[in-house]
Amino acid sequence: MGNEEMMSISKKRGFLYPSFEIYSGVAGFYDYGPLGGILKNNIMNLWRKYYVAREGFYEIEAPTIMPRETLKASGHVDNFTDPMTQCTECHEVYRADHIIEAAINKEVEGLPDEELTKIIEDNNIVCENCEGKLSPVRSYNLMFKTEIGVSGKQIGYMRPETAQGIFIAFKRISRFYKDKLPFGIVQLGKSYRNELSPRQGVIRLREFTQAEAEIFVDPSDKSHRYYKNIEDYELELYSQEEQLNDKKPVKLTVKDAIESNVVSSEMLVYQLVLAREFLKDLGIPNEAIRFRQHLPDEMAHYAIDCWDAEVKTDQYGWVEIIGIADRTDFDLKSHIKHSKEDLSVFKEYDTPKKVVKTKPSFNMKKFGPTFKGDSPKAKEILENTDSEVIIDSFKINGTYKFNIGDNEYEIDDSFITFETKEEEIRGERIVPHVIEPSYGIDRIIYSTLLHSYTEDVSEEGEKRAYLKIPAIIAPIKVAILPLVNKEPLVDIAKDIEITLRENNMISSFDGSGTIGRRYARADEIGVPFAVTVDYDTIDDKKVTIRNRDTFEQKRVAIRRLPIIIKELVEGNITFEELEE
Ligand SMILES: [Zn+2]
């Protein structure tokens, strides 16, 4: 893998580097440099190809600053916390669960503060800096707090996840899809978590990018229309069962995973397959990917089933890069409760149901004199009372008694008669469940770079270290190299560069040093193809294309280059299939 080597190339060649470097930096913030910015966009656009173009989920963009009440409703104001402890001597702060795990190698995530305090005391865990005594553990909120406006009356927070922007706009989104379940919506963008003491480079950032899809489904039907197509797909699954019994992950087909109830629904397993395919496109090898199921105590209380796509790293072990969860109706119900808005959808039955309904009709001549101002209220109460209850009371007592405020009333069957009618019911209102794939884009970029790092020997027999980034996401698609840095070769090469750029392909001209040096420079930053202009080019108007990964070379006409590079990058043809 080579975390150090890859990070060194990343910093030196402009993929990723710590932010605010000239002011000594701040932990938990990273810049995407000139190449990293493009790589990030290419990965996000590949994601859009999967979720927006192929799955048909439209994309929204909600604000990154949210008013307090929205995050109170979602539970973040009260529950989005980490346990912290502080050194009483040097005042260094620690995530309590992390310092315990590091000291005694025990999983304690999710335990209450008092228990963590006790574990620290019982095991005599001290400050990593100065061995000072650690304070009792307390929870602190991970959200960045700010003010909306200057009056000081409205508190806002930087959003801790993109998902809430979708739930809050659910009413409009549902209308957009004409209430027809299932439907999905995506959002890509920045989220913020004020991590206590991030010590894991790009793995734990305070400002990070998420790509999330919220797929709204009928709670009684979590089947997937394309399930038949993925039944034989194999997944590396590390289920609760295997984890709790200290076993290894197992390879299962989708069909077996569903039939043996390892994965809870077709809707969920379909998302595992999509995630798997996406990671494959990024060049992350099979053996470095697994899906780990959340253990019962690690899963949110409202969730039915959660799986993390994890990638193997040499520096941080297995790292979660995608979370796939069945969040049930928790979020929508929370927002229904707090906003008092109806966030349900109308589910139409395939065939309308017939039901027998008993409806009261009122004798208004009696109502007026008896109830006076309470008359409308009396009708409302009686309409909402089970007719059986009133009829039974007439039979037994001859009357029916009820209260409006402090007034007690008594009626007999001269006030009210009942009619039974058969009615047709077309459907019912339901609150959808949510299946959510949540992608951590920064961790995905890190994993992509990490697993692209390759060492081998060049065609000239020299040791080569480079980023084998798949062409579809590589920031620069082609390097244009004149064989020697002289006219007319330079002119021809620069013309080719301009033509490719006009065709929306980022290419780079490099004329300095030996051709071997220039190949090495292009390889290092992951440029998949190099085009060499030589003296024959002047007459035959042809150039040589070289494949970064195989050193294979082919000679093609300059005029065909834009279409050839495009086809190669998009994977419509392989280099071997390319005709000279
Ligand atoms: Zn200390």
Coordinates of C-alpha atoms and ligand atoms in Angstrom, one line a residue:
M1 CA 0.0 0.0 0.0
G2 CA 2.4 2.7 1.1
N3 CA 0.6 5.4 3.1
E4 CA 3.8 7.5 3.5
E5 CA 4.9 7.3 -0.1
M6 CA 1.5 8.1 -1.4
M7 CA 1.1 11.1 1.0
S8 CA 4.5 12.3 0.0
I9 CA 3.5 12.3 -3.7
S10 CA 0.2 13.9 -2.7
K11 CA 1.8 16.8 -0.9
K12 CA 4.6 17.3 -3.4
R13 CA 2.5 17.0 -6.6
G14 CA -0.6 18.8 -5.5
F15 CA -3.3 16.3 -4.5
L16 CA -3.7 16.7 -0.8
Y17 CA -1.9 18.8 1.8
P18 CA -2.7 20.1 5.3
S19 CA -4.6 23.4 5.3
F20 CA -3.3 26.7 6.7
E21 CA 0.3 25.4 6.5
I22 CA 2.0 28.8 6.6
Y23 CA 0.2 29.5 9.9
S24 CA 1.3 26.1 11.3
G25 CA -1.9 24.4 10.2
V26 CA -5.0 23.2 12.2
A27 CA -5.7 19.5 12.7
G28 CA -8.7 18.1 10.9
F29 CA -8.5 20.3 7.8
Y30 CA -7.0 19.4 4.4
D31 CA -6.7 21.2 1.1
Y32 CA -7.3 19.5 -2.2
G33 CA -4.5 20.9 -4.4
P34 CA -4.5 21.6 -8.2
L35 CA -4.7 17.9 -9.0
G36 CA -6.7 16.8 -5.9
G37 CA -9.5 19.3 -6.6
I38 CA -10.0 17.8 -10.1
L39 CA -9.7 14.2 -8.8
K40 CA -12.4 14.9 -6.2
N41 CA -14.8 16.3 -8.8
N42 CA -14.2 13.4 -11.1
I43 CA -15.0 11.0 -8.3
M44 CA -18.1 12.9 -7.4
N45 CA -19.2 13.0 -11.0
L46 CA -18.7 9.2 -11.3
W47 CA -20.9 8.9 -8.2
R48 CA -23.5 11.0 -9.9
K49 CA -23.3 8.7 -12.9
Y50 CA -24.3 5.8 -10.6
Y51 CA -26.9 7.5 -8.5
V52 CA -28.4 10.3 -10.5
A53 CA -28.1 9.1 -14.1
R54 CA -28.5 5.3 -13.6
E55 CA -30.7 5.1 -10.5
G56 CA -32.7 8.1 -11.4
F57 CA -32.4 9.9 -8.1
Y58 CA -32.4 13.7 -8.6
E59 CA -30.0 16.0 -6.8
I60 CA -30.8 18.8 -4.4
E61 CA -28.6 21.4 -2.6
A62 CA -29.7 22.6 0.8
P63 CA -27.8 25.2 3.0
T64 CA -24.9 24.1 5.1
I65 CA -26.0 26.3 7.9
M66 CA -29.1 25.1 9.7
P67 CA -31.2 26.8 12.4
R68 CA -31.2 25.2 15.8
E69 CA -34.8 23.9 15.8
T70 CA -34.1 21.6 12.7
L71 CA -31.2 19.9 14.5
K72 CA -33.1 19.8 17.8
A73 CA -35.8 17.8 15.9
S74 CA -33.3 15.5 14.3
G75 CA -31.7 14.7 17.7
H76 CA -28.3 16.3 16.9
V77 CA -28.6 19.1 19.5
D78 CA -29.1 16.5 22.3
N79 CA -27.3 13.4 21.1
F80 CA -24.6 14.2 18.6
T81 CA -21.9 14.0 21.2
D82 CA -18.5 12.4 21.9
P83 CA -17.2 11.5 25.3
M84 CA -14.2 13.6 26.3
T85 CA -11.7 13.6 29.1
Q86 CA -9.0 16.2 29.8
C87 CA -5.6 16.0 31.4
T88 CA -5.7 17.9 34.7
E89 CA -2.0 18.8 34.4
C90 CA -1.3 19.8 30.8
H91 CA -5.0 20.2 29.7
E92 CA -4.7 18.1 26.6
V93 CA -8.1 16.8 25.6
Y94 CA -8.9 13.2 24.5
R95 CA -11.8 11.2 23.1
A96 CA -12.4 9.0 26.2
D97 CA -13.2 5.9 24.1
H98 CA -10.1 6.3 21.9
I99 CA -7.7 6.7 24.8
I100 CA -9.2 3.7 26.6
E101 CA -9.0 1.6 23.4
A102 CA -5.4 2.7 22.8
A103 CA -4.4 1.9 26.5
I104 CA -6.2 -1.4 27.1
N105 CA -7.2 -2.5 23.6
K106 CA -10.9 -2.8 24.4
E107 CA -13.9 -1.7 22.3
V108 CA -15.8 0.8 24.5
E109 CA -17.6 3.0 21.9
G110 CA -21.1 3.8 22.9
L111 CA -20.7 3.2 26.7
P112 CA -22.1 5.9 29.0
D113 CA -19.8 8.6 30.5
E114 CA -19.9 7.2 34.0
E115 CA -18.7 3.7 32.8
L116 CA -15.9 5.3 30.8
T117 CA -14.8 7.3 33.8
K118 CA -14.8 4.1 35.9
I119 CA -12.7 2.2 33.3
I120 CA -10.2 5.0 33.2
E121 CA -9.9 5.0 37.0
D122 CA -9.9 1.2 37.3
N123 CA -7.1 0.8 34.7
N124 CA -5.2 3.8 35.8
I125 CA -5.2 5.3 32.3
V126 CA -3.3 8.6 32.3
C127 CA -2.5 11.5 29.9
E128 CA -0.4 10.3 26.9
N129 CA 1.6 13.5 27.0
C130 CA 2.6 13.9 30.6
E131 CA 1.0 11.0 32.5
G132 CA -1.2 13.4 34.4
K133 CA -4.5 12.4 35.9
L134 CA -7.5 12.5 33.5
S135 CA -10.8 14.3 34.4
P136 CA -14.2 12.5 34.7
V137 CA -15.7 11.9 31.2
R138 CA -18.3 14.2 29.9
S139 CA -20.2 14.4 26.6
Y140 CA -19.6 17.4 24.3
N141 CA -21.5 18.3 21.2
L142 CA -19.7 17.9 17.9
M143 CA -21.5 20.6 16.0
F144 CA -19.9 24.0 15.0
K145 CA -22.2 26.6 16.5
T146 CA -22.8 30.0 14.9
E147 CA -25.2 32.9 15.0
I148 CA -27.7 33.6 12.2
G149 CA -28.1 37.4 12.0
V150 CA -26.6 39.8 14.6
S151 CA -29.4 40.0 17.2
G152 CA -28.1 36.9 19.0
K153 CA -31.6 35.5 19.0
Q154 CA -31.1 32.8 16.4
I155 CA -28.6 30.1 16.9
G156 CA -27.4 28.1 13.9
Y157 CA -25.1 25.1 13.4
M158 CA -23.0 24.0 10.5
R159 CA -24.8 20.9 9.3
P160 CA -23.3 17.6 10.7
E161 CA -24.7 15.6 7.7
T162 CA -26.2 16.3 4.3
A163 CA -29.2 13.9 5.0
Q164 CA -31.2 16.3 7.1
G165 CA -31.6 18.8 4.2
I166 CA -33.4 16.1 2.3
F167 CA -35.7 15.0 5.2
I168 CA -36.7 18.6 5.9
A169 CA -37.6 19.2 2.3
F170 CA -39.4 15.9 2.1
K171 CA -42.9 17.4 1.4
R172 CA -41.7 19.2 -1.7
I173 CA -39.6 16.2 -2.8
S174 CA -42.5 13.8 -2.4
R175 CA -44.7 16.1 -4.5
F176 CA -42.0 16.2 -7.1
Y177 CA -42.2 12.4 -7.4
K178 CA -46.0 12.5 -7.3
D179 CA -45.9 10.5 -4.0
K180 CA -45.0 7.4 -5.9
L181 CA -42.8 5.2 -3.7
P182 CA -40.0 4.2 -4.0
F183 CA -38.1 7.3 -4.9
G184 CA -34.6 8.6 -4.1
I185 CA -32.9 12.0 -3.8
V186 CA -29.2 12.7 -3.4
Q187 CA -27.1 15.5 -2.0
L188 CA -23.4 16.0 -2.3
G189 CA -21.6 18.6 -0.2
K190 CA -19.7 19.7 2.9
S191 CA -20.6 18.6 6.4
Y192 CA -18.9 19.6 9.6
R193 CA -18.0 17.9 12.9
N194 CA -15.9 19.6 15.5
E195 CA -13.8 16.5 16.3
L196 CA -12.2 16.7 19.7
S197 CA -8.6 15.9 18.7
P198 CA -8.4 14.5 15.1
R199 CA -5.1 12.7 14.8
Q200 CA -5.8 10.6 11.7
G201 CA -5.0 12.9 8.8
V202 CA -7.6 12.9 6.1
I203 CA -9.5 10.0 7.8
R204 CA -10.9 12.3 10.5
L205 CA -11.7 15.7 9.2
R206 CA -13.6 18.6 10.8
E207 CA -14.8 19.8 7.4
F208 CA -15.6 17.0 5.0
T209 CA -17.6 16.1 1.9
Q210 CA -20.5 13.6 1.9
A211 CA -22.4 12.1 -1.0
E212 CA -25.7 10.7 0.4
A213 CA -28.8 9.2 -1.1
E214 CA -32.1 8.9 0.8
I215 CA -34.3 6.3 -0.8
F216 CA -37.8 6.4 0.5
V217 CA -39.6 3.1 0.4
D218 CA -42.9 1.5 1.4
P219 CA -42.3 -0.1 4.9
S220 CA -44.3 -3.1 3.9
D221 CA -42.4 -3.6 0.6
K222 CA -38.6 -3.5 0.5
S223 CA -38.2 -5.5 -2.6
H224 CA -36.1 -4.2 -5.4
R225 CA -37.2 -4.2 -9.0
Y226 CA -33.7 -5.3 -10.3
Y227 CA -33.1 -7.9 -7.6
K228 CA -33.1 -10.7 -10.1
N229 CA -30.2 -9.1 -11.9
I230 CA -27.9 -9.1 -8.8
E231 CA -28.9 -12.5 -7.2
D232 CA -25.6 -14.1 -8.2
Y233 CA -23.4 -11.2 -7.2
E234 CA -20.8 -12.1 -4.6
L235 CA -20.1 -9.9 -1.6
E236 CA -17.5 -10.2 1.2
L237 CA -19.7 -9.9 4.3
Y238 CA -18.6 -9.6 7.9
S239 CA -21.9 -10.1 9.7
Q240 CA -22.7 -9.7 13.4
E241 CA -22.6 -13.4 13.7
E242 CA -19.0 -13.7 12.4
Q243 CA -17.8 -10.8 14.4
L244 CA -19.3 -12.0 17.7
N245 CA -17.9 -15.5 17.2
D246 CA -14.4 -14.3 16.2
K247 CA -14.8 -15.7 12.8
K248 CA -13.6 -14.3 9.4
P249 CA -15.8 -12.5 6.8
V250 CA -17.5 -14.8 4.4
K251 CA -18.2 -14.6 0.7
L252 CA -21.9 -14.9 0.0
T253 CA -24.0 -14.4 -3.1
V254 CA -26.7 -11.8 -2.8
K255 CA -29.3 -14.5 -3.0
D256 CA -27.8 -16.5 0.0
A257 CA -27.4 -13.3 2.0
I258 CA -31.1 -12.5 1.6
E259 CA -32.4 -16.0 2.0
S260 CA -30.4 -16.6 5.2
N261 CA -31.4 -13.2 6.5
V262 CA -27.9 -11.9 6.8
V263 CA -28.9 -8.7 5.0
S264 CA -32.4 -7.4 6.0
S265 CA -33.8 -6.5 2.6
E266 CA -33.4 -6.5 -1.2
M267 CA -33.4 -2.7 -1.1
L268 CA -30.4 -2.7 1.3
V269 CA -28.4 -5.4 -0.4
Y270 CA -28.9 -3.6 -3.7
Q271 CA -27.1 -0.6 -2.2
L272 CA -24.2 -2.9 -1.1
V273 CA -23.8 -4.1 -4.7
L274 CA -23.8 -0.5 -6.0
A275 CA -21.2 0.5 -3.5
R276 CA -19.1 -2.5 -4.4
E277 CA -19.2 -1.6 -8.1
F278 CA -18.4 2.0 -7.4
L279 CA -15.3 1.1 -5.4
K280 CA -14.2 -1.3 -8.1
D281 CA -14.4 1.5 -10.6
L282 CA -12.0 3.5 -8.4
G283 CA -9.4 0.7 -8.7
I284 CA -9.6 -0.5 -5.1
P285 CA -8.8 -4.2 -5.2
N286 CA -11.3 -6.9 -4.1
E287 CA -9.2 -8.1 -1.2
A288 CA -9.1 -4.6 0.3
I289 CA -12.9 -4.3 0.5
R290 CA -15.4 -5.8 2.9
F291 CA -18.8 -5.1 4.2
R292 CA -19.1 -5.1 8.0
Q293 CA -22.4 -5.2 9.7
H294 CA -22.9 -2.9 12.7
L295 CA -23.1 -4.8 16.0
P296 CA -26.3 -4.4 18.0
D297 CA -24.8 -1.9 20.5
E298 CA -23.2 0.2 17.7
M299 CA -26.3 0.5 15.6
A300 CA -28.6 3.5 16.1
H301 CA -31.6 2.5 18.2
Y302 CA -34.0 3.2 15.4
A303 CA -32.1 1.4 12.6
I304 CA -33.1 -2.0 11.3
D305 CA -29.8 -2.9 9.7
C306 CA -26.5 -1.1 9.0
W307 CA -23.5 -2.1 6.9
D308 CA -20.2 -0.3 6.5
A309 CA -18.1 -0.7 3.4
E310 CA -14.6 -0.9 4.8
V311 CA -11.3 -0.5 3.0
K312 CA -8.0 -1.9 4.2
T313 CA -5.2 0.6 4.9
D314 CA -1.7 0.0 6.2
Q315 CA -1.8 3.1 8.5
Y316 CA -5.3 2.9 10.1
G317 CA -6.4 -0.7 9.6
W318 CA -9.9 -1.3 8.2
V319 CA -11.5 2.1 7.6
E320 CA -15.3 2.8 7.1
I321 CA -15.8 4.7 3.9
I322 CA -19.4 4.1 3.2
G323 CA -22.3 3.5 5.6
I324 CA -25.5 1.8 4.3
A325 CA -28.4 1.9 6.7
D326 CA -32.1 1.2 6.9
R327 CA -33.1 4.2 9.0
T328 CA -36.8 3.3 9.1
D329 CA -39.2 6.2 9.6
F330 CA -37.2 7.8 12.4
D331 CA -36.1 11.0 10.7
L332 CA -39.4 11.8 9.0
K333 CA -41.4 11.0 12.2
S334 CA -39.1 13.3 14.3
H335 CA -39.7 16.1 11.8
I336 CA -43.4 15.4 11.8
K337 CA -43.5 15.7 15.6
H338 CA -41.5 18.9 15.7
S339 CA -42.7 20.8 12.7
K340 CA -46.3 19.5 13.0
E341 CA -46.4 19.1 9.2
D342 CA -47.8 16.0 7.5
L343 CA -44.8 14.2 6.0
S344 CA -46.7 11.1 4.9
V345 CA -47.4 10.0 1.4
F346 CA -50.7 8.6 0.0
K347 CA -50.3 4.9 -0.8
E348 CA -52.8 3.9 -3.4
Y349 CA -54.0 0.2 -3.1
D350 CA -53.7 -1.9 -6.2
T351 CA -57.4 -2.6 -5.9
P352 CA -59.6 -0.3 -3.7
K353 CA -60.8 -1.9 -0.5
K354 CA -64.5 -2.0 0.4
V355 CA -65.3 -1.2 4.1
V356 CA -68.6 -0.8 5.9
K357 CA -68.8 2.5 7.8
T358 CA -71.4 3.7 10.3
K359 CA -72.1 7.4 10.2
P360 CA -74.2 9.5 12.6
S361 CA -76.8 12.0 11.4
F362 CA -78.0 14.6 13.9
N363 CA -81.5 15.9 14.8
M364 CA -80.7 19.6 14.7
K365 CA -84.0 20.6 16.3
K366 CA -82.8 19.0 19.5
F367 CA -79.2 20.0 19.2
G368 CA -79.7 23.8 19.2
P369 CA -81.7 24.1 22.4
T370 CA -79.7 21.5 24.3
F371 CA -76.1 22.4 23.4
K372 CA -76.3 26.0 22.3
G373 CA -72.8 27.3 21.8
D374 CA -71.3 23.8 22.3
S375 CA -73.3 22.4 19.4
P376 CA -70.4 22.2 16.8
K377 CA -68.1 20.7 19.5
A378 CA -70.8 18.1 20.4
K379 CA -71.1 17.0 16.8
E380 CA -67.4 16.7 16.5
I381 CA -67.1 14.5 19.6
L382 CA -70.0 12.3 18.6
E383 CA -68.6 11.9 15.0
N384 CA -65.3 10.7 16.4
T385 CA -66.8 8.3 18.9
D386 CA -67.1 4.7 17.9
S387 CA -70.8 4.3 17.0
E388 CA -71.0 0.9 18.7
V389 CA -70.2 2.6 22.1
I390 CA -73.1 5.1 21.7
I391 CA -75.6 2.5 20.4
D392 CA -74.6 0.1 23.3
S393 CA -75.1 2.9 25.8
F394 CA -78.6 3.6 24.4
K395 CA -79.5 0.0 24.7
I396 CA -78.2 -0.4 28.3
N397 CA -78.8 3.0 29.9
G398 CA -81.3 4.6 27.4
T399 CA -78.9 7.5 27.2
Y400 CA -75.2 8.4 26.4
K401 CA -73.2 10.8 28.6
F402 CA -70.2 12.9 27.6
N403 CA -68.4 16.1 28.6
I404 CA -67.5 19.3 26.8
G405 CA -65.1 21.1 29.1
D406 CA -66.8 21.2 32.5
N407 CA -70.3 20.6 31.1
E408 CA -71.8 17.2 31.2
Y409 CA -74.4 16.3 28.6
E410 CA -76.8 13.4 28.2
I411 CA -78.5 12.4 25.0
D412 CA -81.0 9.7 24.0
D413 CA -81.7 8.2 20.6
S414 CA -83.9 11.1 19.5
F415 CA -80.8 13.2 19.1
I416 CA -78.9 10.9 16.8
T417 CA -79.5 8.1 14.3
F418 CA -77.0 5.9 12.6
E419 CA -76.7 4.8 9.0
T420 CA -74.4 2.1 7.7
K421 CA -72.9 2.5 4.2
E422 CA -70.4 0.6 2.2
E423 CA -67.4 2.8 1.2
E424 CA -64.6 2.3 -1.2
I425 CA -61.1 3.2 0.1
R426 CA -58.5 3.9 -2.5
G427 CA -55.5 3.9 -0.2
E428 CA -53.9 5.1 3.0
R429 CA -51.4 7.6 4.2
I430 CA -48.0 6.1 5.3
V431 CA -44.7 7.5 6.5
P432 CA -42.0 5.9 4.3
H433 CA -38.9 4.1 5.5
V434 CA -35.5 5.4 4.4
I435 CA -32.6 3.4 3.0
E436 CA -29.5 5.5 3.1
P437 CA -26.1 4.9 1.4
S438 CA -23.8 7.6 2.9
Y439 CA -20.4 8.0 1.2
G440 CA -17.4 9.8 2.9
I441 CA -15.9 11.3 -0.2
D442 CA -12.6 12.3 1.5
R443 CA -11.9 8.9 2.9
I444 CA -12.8 7.4 -0.5
I445 CA -10.3 9.7 -2.2
Y446 CA -7.7 8.7 0.4
S447 CA -8.4 5.0 -0.3
T448 CA -8.3 5.5 -4.0
L449 CA -4.9 7.2 -3.8
L450 CA -3.6 4.7 -1.3
H451 CA -4.5 1.7 -3.4
S452 CA -3.4 3.3 -6.6
Y453 CA 0.2 3.6 -5.3
T454 CA 2.3 1.2 -7.3
E455 CA 6.0 0.3 -7.5
D456 CA 7.4 -1.6 -10.4
V457 CA 10.1 -1.3 -13.1
S458 CA 9.8 1.0 -16.1
E459 CA 10.4 0.0 -19.7
E460 CA 13.9 1.5 -19.3
G461 CA 14.6 -0.9 -16.4
E462 CA 14.4 1.8 -13.7
K463 CA 12.5 1.6 -10.4
R464 CA 9.1 3.4 -10.8
A465 CA 6.7 4.6 -8.2
Y466 CA 3.4 6.0 -9.4
L467 CA -0.3 6.4 -8.8
K468 CA -2.2 3.9 -11.0
I469 CA -5.4 6.0 -11.0
P470 CA -8.1 4.7 -13.3
A471 CA -8.4 6.8 -16.4
I472 CA -12.1 7.7 -15.8
I473 CA -11.1 9.7 -12.6
A474 CA -7.5 10.7 -13.4
P475 CA -7.2 14.5 -13.2
I476 CA -5.0 14.7 -16.3
K477 CA -6.0 12.3 -19.0
V478 CA -3.0 12.7 -21.3
A479 CA 0.6 14.0 -21.4
I480 CA 1.8 15.5 -24.6
L481 CA 5.5 15.1 -25.1
P482 CA 7.7 16.2 -28.0
L483 CA 10.5 13.6 -28.4
V484 CA 13.0 16.5 -28.2
N485 CA 12.2 20.0 -27.1
K486 CA 12.7 21.5 -30.6
E487 CA 10.6 23.0 -33.4
P488 CA 8.6 21.9 -35.2
L489 CA 7.9 19.1 -32.7
V490 CA 7.0 21.5 -29.9
D491 CA 4.6 23.4 -32.0
I492 CA 2.8 20.2 -33.1
A493 CA 2.7 19.0 -29.5
K494 CA 1.2 22.3 -28.3
D495 CA -1.4 22.2 -31.0
I496 CA -2.5 18.7 -29.9
E497 CA -2.7 19.9 -26.3
I498 CA -5.0 22.8 -27.3
T499 CA -7.2 20.5 -29.4
L500 CA -7.6 18.0 -26.6
R501 CA -8.4 20.7 -24.1
E502 CA -11.0 22.1 -26.5
N503 CA -12.5 18.6 -26.4
N504 CA -12.9 18.8 -22.6
M505 CA -9.9 16.6 -21.9
I506 CA -7.3 18.0 -19.5
S507 CA -3.9 17.4 -21.0
S508 CA -0.4 18.6 -20.1
F509 CA 2.5 19.6 -22.3
D510 CA 6.0 18.6 -20.9
G511 CA 9.1 19.4 -22.9
S512 CA 11.9 19.3 -20.3
G513 CA 14.3 16.5 -19.6
T514 CA 14.7 13.1 -21.3
I515 CA 11.6 11.3 -22.5
G516 CA 12.1 8.7 -19.8
R517 CA 12.1 11.4 -17.1
R518 CA 8.9 12.9 -18.6
Y519 CA 7.1 9.5 -18.7
A520 CA 8.1 9.1 -15.0
R521 CA 6.7 12.5 -14.1
A522 CA 3.4 11.8 -15.9
D523 CA 3.2 8.3 -14.4
E524 CA 3.8 9.5 -10.9
I525 CA 0.6 11.7 -10.9
G526 CA -1.4 9.0 -12.5
V527 CA -1.7 10.3 -16.1
P528 CA -3.0 7.2 -17.9
F529 CA -1.9 8.0 -21.5
A530 CA 1.2 9.8 -23.0
V531 CA 1.3 11.0 -26.6
T532 CA 4.8 11.4 -28.1
V533 CA 5.4 13.6 -31.1
D534 CA 8.6 12.6 -33.1
Y535 CA 10.2 13.5 -36.4
D536 CA 8.0 11.0 -38.4
T537 CA 5.0 13.0 -37.1
I538 CA 5.9 15.9 -39.4
D539 CA 5.3 13.7 -42.5
D540 CA 2.8 11.0 -41.5
K541 CA 0.7 13.2 -39.1
K542 CA 0.8 10.3 -36.6
V543 CA 1.8 10.1 -32.9
T544 CA 2.6 7.3 -30.5
I545 CA 0.3 6.7 -27.6
R546 CA 1.7 4.9 -24.6
N547 CA -0.3 3.1 -21.9
R548 CA 0.9 4.0 -18.4
D549 CA 0.1 0.5 -16.9
T550 CA 1.5 -1.8 -19.6
F551 CA 4.0 0.4 -21.5
E552 CA 2.3 -0.8 -24.7
Q553 CA 2.5 1.7 -27.5
K554 CA 0.4 2.3 -30.6
R555 CA 0.8 4.7 -33.5
V556 CA -2.4 6.6 -34.5
A557 CA -3.4 9.6 -36.6
I558 CA -3.4 13.0 -34.8
R559 CA -6.9 13.8 -36.1
R560 CA -8.3 10.6 -34.3
L561 CA -6.8 11.6 -31.0
P562 CA -9.8 13.3 -29.3
I563 CA -12.1 10.5 -30.0
I564 CA -9.5 7.8 -29.2
I565 CA -8.7 9.3 -25.8
K566 CA -12.3 9.8 -25.0
E567 CA -13.2 6.2 -25.8
L568 CA -10.2 4.9 -23.8
V569 CA -11.0 7.1 -20.7
E570 CA -14.6 6.1 -20.7
G571 CA -13.7 2.5 -21.0
N572 CA -15.6 1.9 -24.3
I573 CA -12.4 0.4 -25.8
T574 CA -9.3 -1.1 -24.2
F575 CA -5.8 -0.2 -25.2
E576 CA -5.4 -3.6 -26.7
E577 CA -8.4 -3.1 -28.9
L578 CA -7.2 0.2 -30.2
E579 CA -6.5 0.0 -34.0
E580 CA -3.4 1.7 -35.4
Ligands
ZN1 ZN -1.1 15.8 30.3

